[in-house]
Amino acid sequence: MSSDEGAARAGPDRPLPENNVAERIKLEREIRGWSTQKLAERMAEVGHPVNQSAIWRIESGKPRRRVNLDEALGFCKVFDIPLDDLASPPGHVSNAEVRRLVGEYVERWKDWRAARKPLDRAKADIDDYIKAHPDQADMVKGLLTYELSGAAGNDFTRYDSVPARHRSLLGDAAPSKPDAE
């Protein structure tokens, strides 16, 4: 490749997939609300270090800095997207607001899933206690209902706020499903 060809590849005539990669990196970073520094830190965490200024040059430089294969694979790991998606035109994915909202939802879902494990363990401990002390079952269920109602405010009285596996623990003390209107 001549130096003229190399200059053209780095400039405005570079292949479309390379521009797509640069645009997609910027889009994915912005969706997550990350700075270029935060993205650089994430890249280092997954074993593909790229400094913050290099990320800026990839996204906004004139001409843009090219992304090598190792870096592309790192961006795919950090953003949890396949290489084909990284090289696809950013317009082929949802708009930035939708991606941000979906990303936020997925993060909250992961938080909920992680929080559910200790909740399930606590429920199992209460179930075990009730099995060992059946004469105290009504007292435990009543106390649990009272404490959860206080902790949740008015939300606890809504049927859908009490997961089915926990309604079984509360028994008759569980809020009932409202009648269809």
Tab-separated table of C-alpha atoms in Angstrom:
chain	number	residue	atom	x	y	z
A	1	MET	CA	0.000	0.000	0.000
A	2	SER	CA	1.402	3.396	-0.934
A	3	SER	CA	1.546	6.255	1.540
A	4	ASP	CA	-1.203	7.984	-0.473
A	5	GLU	CA	-3.493	4.994	0.017
A	6	GLY	CA	-2.710	4.949	3.741
A	7	ALA	CA	-3.515	8.657	4.048
A	8	ALA	CA	-6.797	8.163	2.216
A	9	ARG	CA	-7.752	5.279	4.512
A	10	ALA	CA	-7.153	7.476	7.552
A	11	GLY	CA	-9.087	10.414	6.131
A	12	PRO	CA	-12.515	11.103	4.710
A	13	ASP	CA	-12.266	8.299	2.127
A	14	ARG	CA	-11.724	5.567	4.689
A	15	PRO	CA	-13.870	2.424	4.342
A	16	LEU	CA	-17.409	2.780	5.653
A	17	PRO	CA	-17.104	0.000	8.292
A	18	GLU	CA	-14.240	1.923	9.936
A	19	ASN	CA	-16.426	5.031	10.204
A	20	ASN	CA	-19.244	2.852	11.535
A	21	VAL	CA	-16.958	1.485	14.249
A	22	ALA	CA	-15.943	4.987	15.334
A	23	GLU	CA	-19.557	6.198	15.371
A	24	ARG	CA	-20.758	3.090	17.188
A	25	ILE	CA	-18.083	3.421	19.884
A	26	LYS	CA	-19.183	6.997	20.509
A	27	LEU	CA	-22.875	6.013	20.525
A	28	GLU	CA	-22.367	3.105	22.930
A	29	ARG	CA	-20.231	5.240	25.259
A	30	GLU	CA	-22.788	8.071	25.300
A	31	ILE	CA	-25.719	5.686	25.836
A	32	ARG	CA	-24.044	4.540	29.027
A	33	GLY	CA	-23.248	8.088	30.090
A	34	TRP	CA	-19.526	7.288	30.197
A	35	SER	CA	-16.716	9.738	29.655
A	36	THR	CA	-13.855	8.766	27.380
A	37	GLN	CA	-11.845	8.263	30.588
A	38	LYS	CA	-14.455	5.820	31.963
A	39	LEU	CA	-14.413	3.883	28.685
A	40	ALA	CA	-10.602	3.751	28.805
A	41	GLU	CA	-10.835	2.327	32.346
A	42	ARG	CA	-13.363	-0.297	31.221
A	43	MET	CA	-11.142	-1.255	28.288
A	44	ALA	CA	-8.195	-1.765	30.652
A	45	GLU	CA	-10.388	-3.874	32.967
A	46	VAL	CA	-11.157	-6.316	30.134
A	47	GLY	CA	-7.509	-6.537	29.089
A	48	HIS	CA	-7.587	-4.239	26.053
A	49	PRO	CA	-6.047	-0.986	27.290
A	50	VAL	CA	-6.641	2.148	25.216
A	51	ASN	CA	-5.952	5.571	26.650
A	52	GLN	CA	-8.590	8.279	26.896
A	53	SER	CA	-7.029	10.498	24.236
A	54	ALA	CA	-6.961	7.587	21.773
A	55	ILE	CA	-10.685	7.052	22.326
A	56	TRP	CA	-11.318	10.740	21.671
A	57	ARG	CA	-9.235	10.529	18.457
A	58	ILE	CA	-11.190	7.431	17.357
A	59	GLU	CA	-14.512	9.201	17.919
A	60	SER	CA	-13.736	12.795	16.969
A	61	GLY	CA	-10.235	13.186	15.575
A	62	LYS	CA	-9.574	14.859	12.242
A	63	PRO	CA	-8.637	12.440	10.801
A	64	ARG	CA	-10.051	9.797	13.068
A	65	ARG	CA	-7.668	7.287	14.593
A	66	ARG	CA	-8.138	3.763	13.271
A	67	VAL	CA	-9.197	0.911	15.564
A	68	ASN	CA	-7.085	-2.233	15.471
A	69	LEU	CA	-8.586	-5.704	15.852
A	70	ASP	CA	-7.492	-6.116	19.489
A	71	GLU	CA	-9.173	-2.810	20.382
A	72	ALA	CA	-12.311	-3.730	18.429
A	73	LEU	CA	-12.600	-6.969	20.381
A	74	GLY	CA	-12.157	-5.012	23.618
A	75	PHE	CA	-14.923	-2.574	22.689
A	76	CYS	CA	-17.170	-5.564	21.918
A	77	LYS	CA	-16.473	-7.003	25.386
A	78	VAL	CA	-17.027	-3.686	27.160
A	79	PHE	CA	-20.263	-2.927	25.299
A	80	ASP	CA	-21.391	-6.594	25.217
A	81	ILE	CA	-22.067	-6.511	21.487
A	82	PRO	CA	-20.852	-8.766	18.657
A	83	LEU	CA	-18.204	-7.543	16.217
A	84	ASP	CA	-20.788	-7.410	13.416
A	85	ASP	CA	-22.823	-4.917	15.457
A	86	LEU	CA	-19.756	-2.803	16.193
A	87	ALA	CA	-19.108	-2.458	12.446
A	88	SER	CA	-22.783	-1.863	11.551
A	89	PRO	CA	-24.046	1.632	10.869
A	90	PRO	CA	-25.184	3.211	14.155
A	91	GLY	CA	-28.533	4.013	12.544
A	92	HIS	CA	-29.249	0.290	12.402
A	93	VAL	CA	-29.604	0.263	16.158
A	94	SER	CA	-32.267	2.095	18.092
A	95	ASN	CA	-31.825	5.770	18.689
A	96	ALA	CA	-29.582	6.842	21.553
A	97	GLU	CA	-32.466	7.564	23.932
A	98	VAL	CA	-34.010	4.117	23.436
A	99	ARG	CA	-30.615	2.455	23.865
A	100	ARG	CA	-30.005	4.476	27.051
A	101	LEU	CA	-33.392	3.524	28.476
A	102	VAL	CA	-32.950	-0.139	27.589
A	103	GLY	CA	-29.426	-0.113	29.003
A	104	GLU	CA	-30.690	1.412	32.238
A	105	TYR	CA	-33.467	-1.173	32.464
A	106	VAL	CA	-31.015	-4.030	31.933
A	107	GLU	CA	-28.747	-2.652	34.685
A	108	ARG	CA	-31.700	-2.416	37.108
A	109	TRP	CA	-32.762	-5.951	36.132
A	110	LYS	CA	-29.265	-7.218	36.935
A	111	ASP	CA	-29.430	-5.371	40.283
A	112	TRP	CA	-32.825	-6.935	41.012
A	113	ARG	CA	-31.566	-10.391	40.097
A	114	ALA	CA	-28.552	-10.003	42.370
A	115	ALA	CA	-30.754	-8.696	45.211
A	116	ARG	CA	-33.243	-11.522	44.791
A	117	LYS	CA	-30.778	-14.196	45.894
A	118	PRO	CA	-30.424	-12.928	49.489
A	119	LEU	CA	-34.203	-12.322	49.604
A	120	ASP	CA	-34.844	-15.920	48.572
A	121	ARG	CA	-32.325	-17.103	51.191
A	122	ALA	CA	-34.110	-15.055	53.870
A	123	LYS	CA	-37.454	-16.539	52.791
A	124	ALA	CA	-36.008	-20.061	52.993
A	125	ASP	CA	-34.717	-19.296	56.513
A	126	ILE	CA	-38.197	-18.156	57.581
A	127	ASP	CA	-39.746	-21.252	55.958
A	128	ASP	CA	-37.284	-23.444	57.873
A	129	TYR	CA	-38.111	-21.636	61.121
A	130	ILE	CA	-41.847	-22.128	60.561
A	131	LYS	CA	-41.308	-25.843	59.817
A	132	ALA	CA	-39.326	-26.189	63.048
A	133	HIS	CA	-41.870	-24.118	65.058
A	134	PRO	CA	-45.296	-24.646	63.421
A	135	ASP	CA	-47.053	-23.243	66.488
A	136	GLN	CA	-45.468	-19.825	65.710
A	137	ALA	CA	-46.382	-19.724	61.992
A	138	ASP	CA	-49.272	-17.253	62.378
A	139	MET	CA	-47.163	-14.953	64.580
A	140	VAL	CA	-44.259	-15.000	62.077
A	141	LYS	CA	-46.565	-14.328	59.111
A	142	GLY	CA	-48.375	-11.539	60.939
A	143	LEU	CA	-45.115	-9.885	62.005
A	144	LEU	CA	-43.681	-10.220	58.503
A	145	THR	CA	-46.788	-8.654	56.965
A	146	TYR	CA	-46.716	-5.805	59.476
A	147	GLU	CA	-42.999	-5.093	58.924
A	148	LEU	CA	-43.237	-5.294	55.135
A	149	SER	CA	-46.276	-3.011	55.110
A	150	GLY	CA	-44.379	-0.446	57.145
A	151	ALA	CA	-41.269	-0.717	54.991
A	152	ALA	CA	-43.167	-0.486	51.689
A	153	GLY	CA	-45.783	2.108	52.602
A	154	ASN	CA	-48.939	1.820	50.544
A	155	ASP	CA	-47.209	-0.237	47.824
A	156	PHE	CA	-47.420	-3.414	49.876
A	157	THR	CA	-51.201	-3.427	49.721
A	158	ARG	CA	-51.042	-3.832	45.951
A	159	TYR	CA	-51.232	-7.497	44.926
A	160	ASP	CA	-48.624	-7.251	42.159
A	161	SER	CA	-45.976	-5.861	44.511
A	162	VAL	CA	-45.854	-9.149	46.443
A	163	PRO	CA	-44.059	-11.892	44.456
A	164	ALA	CA	-45.973	-15.187	44.333
A	165	ARG	CA	-43.224	-17.100	46.145
A	166	HIS	CA	-43.521	-14.609	49.014
A	167	ARG	CA	-47.331	-14.549	49.061
A	168	SER	CA	-47.152	-18.233	49.940
A	169	LEU	CA	-45.016	-17.352	52.953
A	170	LEU	CA	-47.533	-14.762	54.161
A	171	GLY	CA	-50.505	-17.077	53.722
A	172	ASP	CA	-53.807	-15.449	54.712
A	173	ALA	CA	-51.952	-12.265	55.674
A	174	ALA	CA	-50.922	-11.642	52.040
A	175	PRO	CA	-52.775	-8.883	50.251
A	176	SER	CA	-55.364	-10.359	47.901
A	177	LYS	CA	-55.543	-9.674	44.207
A	178	PRO	CA	-57.934	-6.803	43.530
A	179	ASP	CA	-61.151	-7.633	41.677
A	180	ALA	CA	-61.246	-6.735	37.989
A	181	GLU	CA	-63.016	-3.458	37.468
